[in-house]
Short mmCIF file of C-alpha atoms and ligand atoms in Angstrom, two decimals:
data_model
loop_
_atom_site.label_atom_id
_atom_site.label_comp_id
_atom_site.label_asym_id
_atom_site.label_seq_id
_atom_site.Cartn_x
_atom_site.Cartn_y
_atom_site.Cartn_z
CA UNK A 851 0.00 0.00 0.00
CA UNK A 852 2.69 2.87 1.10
CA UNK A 853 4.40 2.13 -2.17
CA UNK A 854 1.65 2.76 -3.94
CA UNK A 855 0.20 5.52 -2.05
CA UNK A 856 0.41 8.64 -4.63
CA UNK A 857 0.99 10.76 -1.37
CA UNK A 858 4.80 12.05 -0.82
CA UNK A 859 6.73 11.87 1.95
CA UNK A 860 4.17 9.02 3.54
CA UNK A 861 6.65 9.83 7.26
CA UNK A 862 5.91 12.73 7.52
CA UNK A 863 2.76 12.61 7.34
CA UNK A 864 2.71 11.01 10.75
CA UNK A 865 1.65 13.61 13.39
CA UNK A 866 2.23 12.06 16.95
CA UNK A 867 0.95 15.31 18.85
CA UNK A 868 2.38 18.50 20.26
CA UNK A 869 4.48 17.27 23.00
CA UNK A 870 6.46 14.67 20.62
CA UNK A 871 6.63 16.75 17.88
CA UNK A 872 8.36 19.66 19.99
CA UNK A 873 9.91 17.72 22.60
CA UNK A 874 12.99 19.68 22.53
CA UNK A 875 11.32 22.22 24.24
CA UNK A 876 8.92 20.30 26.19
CA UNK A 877 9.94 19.38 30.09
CA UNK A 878 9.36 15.63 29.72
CA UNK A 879 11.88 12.97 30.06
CA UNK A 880 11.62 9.28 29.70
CA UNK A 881 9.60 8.22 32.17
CA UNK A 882 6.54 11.34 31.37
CA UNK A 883 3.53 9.02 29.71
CA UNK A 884 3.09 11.12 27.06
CA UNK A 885 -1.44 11.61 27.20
CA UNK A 886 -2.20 12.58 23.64
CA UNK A 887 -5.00 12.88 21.11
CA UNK A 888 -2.86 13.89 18.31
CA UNK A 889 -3.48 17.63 18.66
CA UNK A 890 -1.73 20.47 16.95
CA UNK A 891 -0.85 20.84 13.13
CA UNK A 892 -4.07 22.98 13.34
CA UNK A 893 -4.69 24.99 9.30
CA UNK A 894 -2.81 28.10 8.55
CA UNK A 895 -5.20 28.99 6.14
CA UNK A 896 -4.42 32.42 3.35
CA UNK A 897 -7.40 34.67 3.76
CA UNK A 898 -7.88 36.84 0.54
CA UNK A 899 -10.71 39.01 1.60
CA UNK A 900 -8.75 40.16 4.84
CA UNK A 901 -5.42 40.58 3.17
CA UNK A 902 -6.98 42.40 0.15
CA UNK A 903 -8.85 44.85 2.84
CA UNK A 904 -6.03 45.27 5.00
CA UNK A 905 -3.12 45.37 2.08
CA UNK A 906 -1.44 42.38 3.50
CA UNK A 907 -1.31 38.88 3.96
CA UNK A 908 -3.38 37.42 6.42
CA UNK A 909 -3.57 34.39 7.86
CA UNK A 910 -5.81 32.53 9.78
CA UNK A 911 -4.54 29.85 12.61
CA UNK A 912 -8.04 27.67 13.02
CA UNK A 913 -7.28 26.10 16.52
CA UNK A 914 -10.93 24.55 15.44
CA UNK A 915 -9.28 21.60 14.00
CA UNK A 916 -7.88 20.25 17.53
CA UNK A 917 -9.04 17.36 18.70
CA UNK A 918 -11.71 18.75 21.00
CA UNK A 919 -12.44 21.93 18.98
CA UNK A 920 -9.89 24.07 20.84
CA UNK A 921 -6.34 25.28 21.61
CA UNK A 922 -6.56 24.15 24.72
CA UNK A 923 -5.75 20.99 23.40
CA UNK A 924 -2.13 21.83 23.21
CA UNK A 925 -1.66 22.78 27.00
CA UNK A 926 -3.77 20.02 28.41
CA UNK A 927 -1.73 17.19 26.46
CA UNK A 928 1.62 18.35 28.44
CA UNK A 929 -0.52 19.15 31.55
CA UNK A 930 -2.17 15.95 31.77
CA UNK A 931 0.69 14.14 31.33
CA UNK A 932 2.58 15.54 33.59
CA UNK A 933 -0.25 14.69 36.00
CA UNK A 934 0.33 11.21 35.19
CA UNK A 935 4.17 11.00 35.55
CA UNK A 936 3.35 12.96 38.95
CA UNK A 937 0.75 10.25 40.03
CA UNK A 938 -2.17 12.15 40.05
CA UNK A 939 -5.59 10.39 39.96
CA UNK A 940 -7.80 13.29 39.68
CA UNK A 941 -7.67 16.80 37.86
CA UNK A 942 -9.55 19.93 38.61
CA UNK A 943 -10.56 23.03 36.58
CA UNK A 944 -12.31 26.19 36.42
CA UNK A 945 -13.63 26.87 32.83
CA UNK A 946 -15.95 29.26 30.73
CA UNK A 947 -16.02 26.11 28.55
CA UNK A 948 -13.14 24.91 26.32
CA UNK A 949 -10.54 24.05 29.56
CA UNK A 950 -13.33 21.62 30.98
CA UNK A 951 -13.94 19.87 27.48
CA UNK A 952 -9.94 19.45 26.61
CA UNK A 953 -9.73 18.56 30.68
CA UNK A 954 -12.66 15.75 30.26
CA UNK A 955 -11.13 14.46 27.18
CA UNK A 956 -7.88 14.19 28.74
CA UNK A 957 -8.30 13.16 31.86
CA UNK A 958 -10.31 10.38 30.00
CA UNK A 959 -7.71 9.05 27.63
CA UNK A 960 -5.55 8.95 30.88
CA UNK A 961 -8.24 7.10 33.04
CA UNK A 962 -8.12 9.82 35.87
CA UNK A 963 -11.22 11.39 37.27
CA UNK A 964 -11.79 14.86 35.45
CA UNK A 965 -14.15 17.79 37.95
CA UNK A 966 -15.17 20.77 36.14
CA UNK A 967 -16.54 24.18 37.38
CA UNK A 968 -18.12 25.99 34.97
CA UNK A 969 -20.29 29.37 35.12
CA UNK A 970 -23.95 28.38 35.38
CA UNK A 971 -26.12 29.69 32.28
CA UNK A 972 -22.91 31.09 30.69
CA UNK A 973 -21.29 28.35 28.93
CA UNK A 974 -21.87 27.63 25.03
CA UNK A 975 -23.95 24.18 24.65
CA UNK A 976 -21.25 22.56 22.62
CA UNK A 977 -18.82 22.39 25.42
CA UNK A 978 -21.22 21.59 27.84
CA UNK A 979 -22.07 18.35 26.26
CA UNK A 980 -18.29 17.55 25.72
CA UNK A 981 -17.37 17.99 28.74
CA UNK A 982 -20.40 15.46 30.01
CA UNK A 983 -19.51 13.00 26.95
CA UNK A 984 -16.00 12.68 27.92
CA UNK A 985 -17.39 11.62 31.61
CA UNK A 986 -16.11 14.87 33.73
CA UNK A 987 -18.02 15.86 37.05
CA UNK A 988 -19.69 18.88 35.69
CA UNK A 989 -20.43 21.71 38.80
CA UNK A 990 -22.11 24.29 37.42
CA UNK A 991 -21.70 27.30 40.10
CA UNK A 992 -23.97 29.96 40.80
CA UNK A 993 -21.19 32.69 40.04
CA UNK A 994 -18.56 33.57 37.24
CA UNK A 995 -15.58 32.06 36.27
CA UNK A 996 -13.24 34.54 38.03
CA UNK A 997 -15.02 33.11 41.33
CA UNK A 998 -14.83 29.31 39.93
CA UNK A 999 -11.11 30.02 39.33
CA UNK A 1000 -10.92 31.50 42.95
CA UNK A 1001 -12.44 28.04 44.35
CA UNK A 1002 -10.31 25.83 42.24
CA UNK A 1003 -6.62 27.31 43.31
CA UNK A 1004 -7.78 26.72 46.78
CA UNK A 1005 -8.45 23.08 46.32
CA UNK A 1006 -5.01 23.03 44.65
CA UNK A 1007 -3.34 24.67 47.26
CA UNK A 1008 -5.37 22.78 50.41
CA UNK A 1009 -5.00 18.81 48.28
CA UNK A 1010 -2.12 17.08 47.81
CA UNK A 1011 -4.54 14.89 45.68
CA UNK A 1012 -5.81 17.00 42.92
CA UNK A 1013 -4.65 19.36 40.32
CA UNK A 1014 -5.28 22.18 38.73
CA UNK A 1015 -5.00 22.11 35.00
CA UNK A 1016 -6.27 25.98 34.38
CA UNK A 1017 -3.37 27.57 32.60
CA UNK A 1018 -2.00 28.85 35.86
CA UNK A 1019 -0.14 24.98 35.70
CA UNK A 1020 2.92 26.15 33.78
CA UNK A 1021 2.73 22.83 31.79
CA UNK A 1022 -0.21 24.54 29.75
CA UNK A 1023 1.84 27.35 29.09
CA UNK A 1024 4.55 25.12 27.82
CA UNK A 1025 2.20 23.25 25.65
CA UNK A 1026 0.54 26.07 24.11
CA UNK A 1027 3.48 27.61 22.58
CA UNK A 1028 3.66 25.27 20.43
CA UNK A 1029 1.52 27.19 18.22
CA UNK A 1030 3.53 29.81 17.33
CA UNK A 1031 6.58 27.09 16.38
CA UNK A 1032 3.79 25.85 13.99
CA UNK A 1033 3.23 28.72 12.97
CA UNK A 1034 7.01 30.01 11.95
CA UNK A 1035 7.48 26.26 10.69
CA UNK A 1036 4.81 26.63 8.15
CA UNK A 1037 5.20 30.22 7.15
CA UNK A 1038 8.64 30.20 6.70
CA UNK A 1039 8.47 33.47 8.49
CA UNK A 1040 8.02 34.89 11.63
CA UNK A 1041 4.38 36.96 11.60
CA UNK A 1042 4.89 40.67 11.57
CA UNK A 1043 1.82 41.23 13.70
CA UNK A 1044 0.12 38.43 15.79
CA UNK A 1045 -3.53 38.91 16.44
CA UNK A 1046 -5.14 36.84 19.00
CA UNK A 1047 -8.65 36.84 21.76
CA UNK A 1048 -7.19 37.31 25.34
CA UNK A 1049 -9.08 36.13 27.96
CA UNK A 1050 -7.42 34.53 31.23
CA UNK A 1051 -4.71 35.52 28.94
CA UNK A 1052 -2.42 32.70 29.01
CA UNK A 1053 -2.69 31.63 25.67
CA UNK A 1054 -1.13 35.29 24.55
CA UNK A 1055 1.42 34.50 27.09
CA UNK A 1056 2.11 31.19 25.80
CA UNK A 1057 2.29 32.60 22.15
CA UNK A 1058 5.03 35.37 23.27
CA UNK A 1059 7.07 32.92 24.94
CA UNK A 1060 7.29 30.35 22.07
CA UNK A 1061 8.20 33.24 19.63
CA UNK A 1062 10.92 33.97 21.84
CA UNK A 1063 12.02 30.56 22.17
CA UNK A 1064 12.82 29.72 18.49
CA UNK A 1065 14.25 33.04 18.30
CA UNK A 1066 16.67 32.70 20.91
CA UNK A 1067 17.79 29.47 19.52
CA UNK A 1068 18.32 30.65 16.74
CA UNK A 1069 15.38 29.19 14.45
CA UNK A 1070 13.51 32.11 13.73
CA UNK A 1071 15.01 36.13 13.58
CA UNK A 1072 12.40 38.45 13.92
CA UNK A 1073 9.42 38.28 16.65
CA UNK A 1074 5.92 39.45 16.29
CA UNK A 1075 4.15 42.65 17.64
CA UNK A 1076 1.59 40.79 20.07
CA UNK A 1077 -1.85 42.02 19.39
CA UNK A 1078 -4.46 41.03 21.83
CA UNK A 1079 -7.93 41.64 22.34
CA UNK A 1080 -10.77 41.53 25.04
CA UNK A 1081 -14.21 42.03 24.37
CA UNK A 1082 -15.45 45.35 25.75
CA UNK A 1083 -17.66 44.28 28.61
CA UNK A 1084 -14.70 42.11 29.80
CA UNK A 1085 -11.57 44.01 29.29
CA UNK A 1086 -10.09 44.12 32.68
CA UNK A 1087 -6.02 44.55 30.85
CA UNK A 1088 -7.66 47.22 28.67
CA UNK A 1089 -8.97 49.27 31.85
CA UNK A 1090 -6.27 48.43 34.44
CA UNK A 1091 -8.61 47.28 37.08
CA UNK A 1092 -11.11 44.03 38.06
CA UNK A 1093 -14.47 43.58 36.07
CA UNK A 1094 -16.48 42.48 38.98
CA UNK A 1095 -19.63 41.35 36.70
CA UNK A 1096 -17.58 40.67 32.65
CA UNK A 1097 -20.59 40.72 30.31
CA UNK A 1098 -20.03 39.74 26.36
CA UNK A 1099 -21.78 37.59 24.06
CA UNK A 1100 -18.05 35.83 23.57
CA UNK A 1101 -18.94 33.67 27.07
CA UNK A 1102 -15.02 31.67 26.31
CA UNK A 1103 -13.69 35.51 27.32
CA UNK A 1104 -16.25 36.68 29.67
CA UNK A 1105 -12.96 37.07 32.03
CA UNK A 1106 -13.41 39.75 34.47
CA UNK A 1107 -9.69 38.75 36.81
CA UNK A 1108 -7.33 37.67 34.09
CA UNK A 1109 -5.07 34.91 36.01
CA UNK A 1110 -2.05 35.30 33.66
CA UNK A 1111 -2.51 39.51 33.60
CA UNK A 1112 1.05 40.44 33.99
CA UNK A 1113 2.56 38.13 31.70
CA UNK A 1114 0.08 39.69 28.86
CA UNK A 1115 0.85 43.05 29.44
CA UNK A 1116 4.33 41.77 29.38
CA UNK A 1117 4.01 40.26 25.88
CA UNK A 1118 2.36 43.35 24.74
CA UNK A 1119 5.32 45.70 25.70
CA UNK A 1120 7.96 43.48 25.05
CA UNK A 1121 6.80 43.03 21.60
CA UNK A 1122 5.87 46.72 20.57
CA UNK A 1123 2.12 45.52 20.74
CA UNK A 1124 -1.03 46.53 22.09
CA UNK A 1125 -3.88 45.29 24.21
CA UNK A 1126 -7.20 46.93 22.73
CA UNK A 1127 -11.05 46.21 23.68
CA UNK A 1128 -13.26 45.25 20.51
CA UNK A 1129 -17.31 45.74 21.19
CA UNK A 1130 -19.76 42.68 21.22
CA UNK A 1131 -21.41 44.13 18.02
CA UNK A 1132 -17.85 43.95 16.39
CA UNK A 1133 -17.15 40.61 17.49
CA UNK A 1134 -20.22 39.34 16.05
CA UNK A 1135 -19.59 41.13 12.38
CA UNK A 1136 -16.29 39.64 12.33
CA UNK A 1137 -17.57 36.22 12.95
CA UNK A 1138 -20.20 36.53 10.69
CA UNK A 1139 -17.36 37.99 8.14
CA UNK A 1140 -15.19 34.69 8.72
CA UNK A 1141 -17.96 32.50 7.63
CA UNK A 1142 -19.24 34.13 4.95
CA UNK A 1143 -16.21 35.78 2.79
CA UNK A 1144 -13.32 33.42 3.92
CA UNK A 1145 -15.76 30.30 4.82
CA UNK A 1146 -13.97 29.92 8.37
CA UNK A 1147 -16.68 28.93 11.18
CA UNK A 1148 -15.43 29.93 14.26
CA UNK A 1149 -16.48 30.24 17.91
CA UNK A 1150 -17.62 34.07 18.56
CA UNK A 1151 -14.67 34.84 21.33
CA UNK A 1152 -11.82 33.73 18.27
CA UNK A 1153 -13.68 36.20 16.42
CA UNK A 1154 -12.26 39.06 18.41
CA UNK A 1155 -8.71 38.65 17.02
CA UNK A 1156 -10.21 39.44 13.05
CA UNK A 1157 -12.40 42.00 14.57
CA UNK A 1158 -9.09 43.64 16.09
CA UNK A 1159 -7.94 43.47 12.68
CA UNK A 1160 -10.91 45.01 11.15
CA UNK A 1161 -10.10 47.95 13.52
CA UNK A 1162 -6.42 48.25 13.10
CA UNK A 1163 -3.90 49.78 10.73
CA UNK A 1164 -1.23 47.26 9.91
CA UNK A 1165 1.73 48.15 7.55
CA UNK A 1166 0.98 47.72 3.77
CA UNK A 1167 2.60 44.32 2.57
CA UNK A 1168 3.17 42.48 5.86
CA UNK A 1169 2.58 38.98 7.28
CA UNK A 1170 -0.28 38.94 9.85
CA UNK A 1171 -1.43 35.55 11.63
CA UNK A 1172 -4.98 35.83 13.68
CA UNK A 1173 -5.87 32.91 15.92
CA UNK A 1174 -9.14 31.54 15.71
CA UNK A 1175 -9.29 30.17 18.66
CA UNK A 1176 -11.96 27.75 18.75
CA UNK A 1177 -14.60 25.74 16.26
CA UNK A 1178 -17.80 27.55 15.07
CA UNK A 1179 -20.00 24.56 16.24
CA UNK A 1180 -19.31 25.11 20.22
CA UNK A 1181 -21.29 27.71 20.38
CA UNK A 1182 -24.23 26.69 18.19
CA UNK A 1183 -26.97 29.32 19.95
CA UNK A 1184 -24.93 32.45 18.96
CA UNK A 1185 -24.84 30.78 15.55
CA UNK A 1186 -28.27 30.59 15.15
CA UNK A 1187 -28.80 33.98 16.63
CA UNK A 1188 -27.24 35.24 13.86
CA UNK A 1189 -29.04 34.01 11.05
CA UNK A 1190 -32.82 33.61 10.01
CA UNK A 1191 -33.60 30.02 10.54
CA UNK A 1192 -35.53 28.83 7.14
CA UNK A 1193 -39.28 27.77 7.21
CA UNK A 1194 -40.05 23.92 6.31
CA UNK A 1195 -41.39 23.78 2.67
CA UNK A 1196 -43.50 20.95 1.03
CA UNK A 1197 -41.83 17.86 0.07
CA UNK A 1198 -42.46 18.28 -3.61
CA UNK A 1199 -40.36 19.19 -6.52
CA UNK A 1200 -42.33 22.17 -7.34
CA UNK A 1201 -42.32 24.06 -4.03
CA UNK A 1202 -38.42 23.31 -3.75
CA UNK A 1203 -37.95 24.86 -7.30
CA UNK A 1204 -40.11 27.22 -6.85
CA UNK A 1205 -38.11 28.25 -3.40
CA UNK A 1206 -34.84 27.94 -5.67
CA UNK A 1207 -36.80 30.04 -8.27
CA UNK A 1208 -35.57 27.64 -11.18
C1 AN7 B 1006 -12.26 30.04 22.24
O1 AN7 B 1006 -11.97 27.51 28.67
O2 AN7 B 1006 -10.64 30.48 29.72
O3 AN7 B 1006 -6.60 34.30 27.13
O4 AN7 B 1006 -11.85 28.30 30.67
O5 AN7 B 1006 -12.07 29.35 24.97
O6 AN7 B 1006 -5.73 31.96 27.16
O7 AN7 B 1006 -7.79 32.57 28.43
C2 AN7 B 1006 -11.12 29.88 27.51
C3 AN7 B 1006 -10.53 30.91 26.89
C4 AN7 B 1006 -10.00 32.56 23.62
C5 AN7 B 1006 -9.03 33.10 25.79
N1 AN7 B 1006 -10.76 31.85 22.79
O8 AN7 B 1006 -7.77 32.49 25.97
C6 AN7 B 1006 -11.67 28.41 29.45
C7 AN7 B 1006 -11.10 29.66 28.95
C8 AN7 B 1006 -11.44 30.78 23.23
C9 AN7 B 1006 -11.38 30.41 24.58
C10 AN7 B 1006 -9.90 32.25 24.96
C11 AN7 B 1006 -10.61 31.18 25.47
P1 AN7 B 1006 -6.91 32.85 27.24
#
């Protein structure tokens, strides 16, 4: 069969997940069980419409095409395993959604016990039912993530038997960089601008610090302007203070206590970039933009890096990656909000081509 196969380079074609892939720069040794689902080697896909608008070239990192829909999937690989070297039989998260799916999923394929906490009535459907699929102990709470967060370091901090895999476990961190080394591997280039949705932040944290790492070894010799984005009613970085009650339609960044703050605002000056608020209304134009003119479906929170785009002036002629951060079909309520849902016509070939008007 391989002989045959009229596919080149048949290795390579073998993924075996982020941690494997990267381990150079992963802190595993020989005796980490490496937990995996095959994430990473997400699309870098050209978007024409954006880069003819904006007078560059733009390109779109669809962290959809993880194994559980998100990017999460690249933190909780090295996080989970790293539970399992350590011993650990159960793992505990606070979530607005796609942290408690990747956890569940996991914490599954490892045979540990997964417990969520998740933000009653403010958590898209999709990731609800993952998270229950995959066989987690779902708690929703009657309060916001910043306050499920609060509960969950505590039980990290008071058990030697559980832990935490939010992204304030530096093994996420480590795992999530590996975007940006897929990113510089596929390109060729280093980004000139990096857009990306910043909620708890880490993942713009985790971007910065893998740019940094190929360029201090010597593999890439540029670095990105980081360019992150909150959504208006939840834009504690963009304000300088605590949003007690974060309100946006984009309930993956309805953040209102960022856990990895200083690190983004790090990333941001470090890099020449900026941290800049983008409205609900904007978020959901962008997302509906995505679908429609570049025919990327994405969740409405990974929206908010294209609709930072929209809203910024990038130099003519240079190479801009936005991160989508998550699949269009987790949220499948705001997509139906957005659209007129068609009326059921008769099952006959005359009302159908009459409806097509043929
Ligand atoms: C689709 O799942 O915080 O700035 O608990 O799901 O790294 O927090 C999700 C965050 C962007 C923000 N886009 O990333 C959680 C959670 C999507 C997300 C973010 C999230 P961070």
């Amino acid at each position: 069969m391989a002989e045959n196969s009229g596919r080149p380079d048949r290795e390579r074609m073998v993924w075996r997940g982020v941690v494997e892939e990267y381990r150079r720069f992963m802190p595993v040794n020989d005796k980490t069980p490496i937990v995996t689902l095959g994430e990473g080697r997400t699309p870098l896909i050209y978007a024409p419409v954006l880069s003819s608008i904006k007078s560059a070239k733009v390109y779109l990192k669809y962290e959809g095409g993880n194994p559980t829909g998100s990017f999460k999937d690249r933190g909780m690989t090295l996080a989970i395993s790293k539970a399992a070297e350590e011993g650990s039989q159960t793992v505990v998260c606070a979530s607005t959604g796609n942290t408690s799916a990747s956890a569940a999923a996991y914490a599954s394929k490892a045979g540990m016990t997964c417990a969520v906490l998740i933000p009653e009535g403010y958590i898209a459907l999709g990731k609800l039912a993952q998270a229950l699929i995959y066989g987690a102990k779902v708690m929703q709470i009657k309060g916001n993530f910043d306050q499920a967060l609060e509960i969950v370091r505590e039980l990290g901090e008071n058990s030697e038997k559980v832990t935490v895999v939010n992204s304030i476990n530096p093994y996420r961190i480590e795992g999530q960089k590996t975007g940006a080394f897929e990113i510089i591997d596929t390109l060729g280039v280093v980004p000139d601008y990096h857009f990306i949705p910043v909620g708890n932040a880490g993942n713009i944290t985790a971007y910065w610090k893998g740019y940094q790492e190929y360029y201090k070894e010597g593999i890439s010799s540029s670095l990105p302007k980081m360019m992150g984005f909150q959504a208006a009613g939840a834009a504690p970085i963009v304000l300088g203070h605590v949003v007690e009650r974060p309100e946006t339609v984009a309930t993956a960044i309805r953040i209102g206590n960022p856990a990895s703050w200083d690190n983004a605002v790090r990333a941001r000056d470090e890099s020449g970039g900026v941290i800049r608020a983008v409205e609900d209304s904007e978020i959901l134009e962008a997302y509906r933009f995505l679908a429609t003119k570049e025919s990327v479906f994405c969740e409405p929170a990974s929206a908010a890096s294209v609709a930072g785009l929209m809203k910024t002036e990038v130099k003519p002629g240079s190479v801009v990656v936005c991160v989508l951060t998550g699949h269009g079909l987790k949220d499948p309520d705001v997509a139906i909000s957005q659209i007129s849902v068609p009326e059921a016509v008769d099952a006959t070939y005359e009302a159908i081509s009459k409806e097509l008007g043929i």
